[in-house]
Amino acid sequence: MNKESLAKVASDIVASSRGILAADESTPTMGKRLALIGQENTEENRRDFRQALFETDGMEMFISGVILFEETLEQKTSEGTRLSKILESKGVYPGIKVDKGAHPMDGSPSEKLTKGLEGLYERCLDYYKLGARFAKWRAVITIGDDMPTDECIRANASALAKYARACQDAELVPIVEPEVLMDGDHTIERCYEVSEKTFKTVFEELDNEGVYLPGILLKPNMVVSGKDCPVQGDMNTVAEMTVKCLKASVPAEVPGIVFLSGGQSETEATEHLNAMNMMGDHPWALSFSYGRALQQSALHAWNGNNANLETTYAVFYHRAEMNSKACHGEYSPSLEI
Ligand code: 13P
């Protein structure tokens, strides 16, 4: 493990108010996104949309890394350029989703355990050769009756830590993603409680595996009310409870926290990040690693038609810029177009 270069990549990714585009939807998930605009889930459609995002002029001022699905890492444009080369040529780090998805957990099948540890170190070596410099593994924690169980939190935390160690041994910066889902009618206080317990368990396991904390990024959920909870936390409550939860559980050696959007609207995700950064200095940089909250409007602008590329570029550029502003507390809804 080359600690110096891991720490450099991790801190570069969150430097200068930049963040990550999560464009690593699995092929079935990408199918759901394409269905929203009435398009078929073909390799060409997946490529064309992602290519439009990557080749957006100037996006590199706001985006430092892009998480790719395996297909995209080796995919080529119609002119034969590898998509990941477009990113590299702009100084944007290519990343790779390495988990094999969340599957029903033995003993508690309503909960999920993320798989993918088998052969992971060898895969990471290959991804590095293909240009990847960071990786992602997503664990999901569900809130519900008698859930999450301690076993589910522990097993997911343990897998995240083993993944993180394998990545660092192969010189990839691991993005450690424990996501407490928004699904359900639970209160924001319940989300706080489960998130704090989950994040603390994750850091215990990272310590057990000897993971080098300056060479990771944490990708957590924000502390929010369940989607179906009648009382929704307002912007400042979300920001305050999220920062409080992270201060209670995340060591200061971690260089950056890059939030997922998890089903928040584009503007909510930007407003929440902005509110947290307006609260002043934190021990770690607070940035974004959004999927839906960076792509939704761009996907509709593209609409499956490359005649709409100019609008797609403009819409994606705008969203990326708004989130970059939120990284230093300079976003305002009045900047929306
Ligand atoms: P969302 O921002 O759409 O939640 O996606 C981020 C991500 O990478 C989930 O694993």
JSON list of C-alpha atoms and ligand atoms in Angstrom, two decimals, residues 21-25 33 67 97 99 136-138 177 179 219 259-264 289-295, ligand 1:
[
{"chain": "A", "resi": 21, "resn": "LEU", "atom": "CA", "xyz": [-20.42, 12.05, -10.47]},
{"chain": "A", "resi": 22, "resn": "ALA", "atom": "CA", "xyz": [-21.79, 8.57, -9.68]},
{"chain": "A", "resi": 23, "resn": "ALA", "atom": "CA", "xyz": [-22.49, 7.19, -13.17]},
{"chain": "A", "resi": 24, "resn": "ASP", "atom": "CA", "xyz": [-22.07, 3.57, -12.10]},
{"chain": "A", "resi": 25, "resn": "GLU", "atom": "CA", "xyz": [-25.65, 2.36, -12.35]},
{"chain": "A", "resi": 33, "resn": "ARG", "atom": "CA", "xyz": [-33.45, 5.34, -15.75]},
{"chain": "A", "resi": 67, "resn": "ILE", "atom": "CA", "xyz": [-17.63, 6.30, -10.74]},
{"chain": "A", "resi": 97, "resn": "LYS", "atom": "CA", "xyz": [-17.98, 0.17, -8.74]},
{"chain": "A", "resi": 99, "resn": "ASP", "atom": "CA", "xyz": [-19.36, -4.62, -5.39]},
{"chain": "A", "resi": 136, "resn": "LYS", "atom": "CA", "xyz": [-16.90, 2.13, -4.64]},
{"chain": "A", "resi": 137, "resn": "TRP", "atom": "CA", "xyz": [-18.76, -0.46, -2.56]},
{"chain": "A", "resi": 138, "resn": "ARG", "atom": "CA", "xyz": [-22.29, 0.28, -1.42]},
{"chain": "A", "resi": 177, "resn": "GLU", "atom": "CA", "xyz": [-20.55, 3.75, 1.25]},
{"chain": "A", "resi": 179, "resn": "GLU", "atom": "CA", "xyz": [-26.34, 3.94, 2.96]},
{"chain": "A", "resi": 219, "resn": "LYS", "atom": "CA", "xyz": [-19.99, 8.20, 1.19]},
{"chain": "A", "resi": 259, "resn": "PHE", "atom": "CA", "xyz": [-22.73, 12.35, 0.19]},
{"chain": "A", "resi": 260, "resn": "LEU", "atom": "CA", "xyz": [-25.07, 10.23, -1.89]},
{"chain": "A", "resi": 261, "resn": "SER", "atom": "CA", "xyz": [-28.38, 11.79, -2.88]},
{"chain": "A", "resi": 262, "resn": "GLY", "atom": "CA", "xyz": [-30.44, 8.68, -2.16]},
{"chain": "A", "resi": 263, "resn": "GLY", "atom": "CA", "xyz": [-33.74, 9.85, -3.64]},
{"chain": "A", "resi": 264, "resn": "GLN", "atom": "CA", "xyz": [-33.60, 13.55, -2.70]},
{"chain": "A", "resi": 289, "resn": "SER", "atom": "CA", "xyz": [-21.00, 11.89, -5.00]},
{"chain": "A", "resi": 290, "resn": "TYR", "atom": "CA", "xyz": [-24.44, 12.17, -6.52]},
{"chain": "A", "resi": 291, "resn": "GLY", "atom": "CA", "xyz": [-26.04, 9.89, -9.05]},
{"chain": "A", "resi": 292, "resn": "ARG", "atom": "CA", "xyz": [-29.66, 10.88, -9.61]},
{"chain": "A", "resi": 293, "resn": "ALA", "atom": "CA", "xyz": [-29.21, 14.41, -8.21]},
{"chain": "A", "resi": 294, "resn": "LEU", "atom": "CA", "xyz": [-26.63, 15.18, -10.92]},
{"chain": "A", "resi": 295, "resn": "GLN", "atom": "CA", "xyz": [-28.18, 13.32, -13.83]},
{"chain": "B", "resi": 1, "resn": "13P", "atom": "P1", "xyz": [-27.70, 8.55, -5.73]},
{"chain": "B", "resi": 1, "resn": "13P", "atom": "O1", "xyz": [-27.06, 9.89, -5.53]},
{"chain": "B", "resi": 1, "resn": "13P", "atom": "O2", "xyz": [-28.68, 8.51, -6.85]},
{"chain": "B", "resi": 1, "resn": "13P", "atom": "O3", "xyz": [-28.22, 7.98, -4.43]},
{"chain": "B", "resi": 1, "resn": "13P", "atom": "O4", "xyz": [-26.55, 7.58, -6.23]},
{"chain": "B", "resi": 1, "resn": "13P", "atom": "C1", "xyz": [-25.34, 7.60, -5.59]},
{"chain": "B", "resi": 1, "resn": "13P", "atom": "C2", "xyz": [-24.77, 6.26, -5.57]},
{"chain": "B", "resi": 1, "resn": "13P", "atom": "O5", "xyz": [-23.69, 6.04, -6.08]},
{"chain": "B", "resi": 1, "resn": "13P", "atom": "C3", "xyz": [-25.51, 5.20, -4.90]},
{"chain": "B", "resi": 1, "resn": "13P", "atom": "O6", "xyz": [-24.67, 4.08, -4.71]}
]
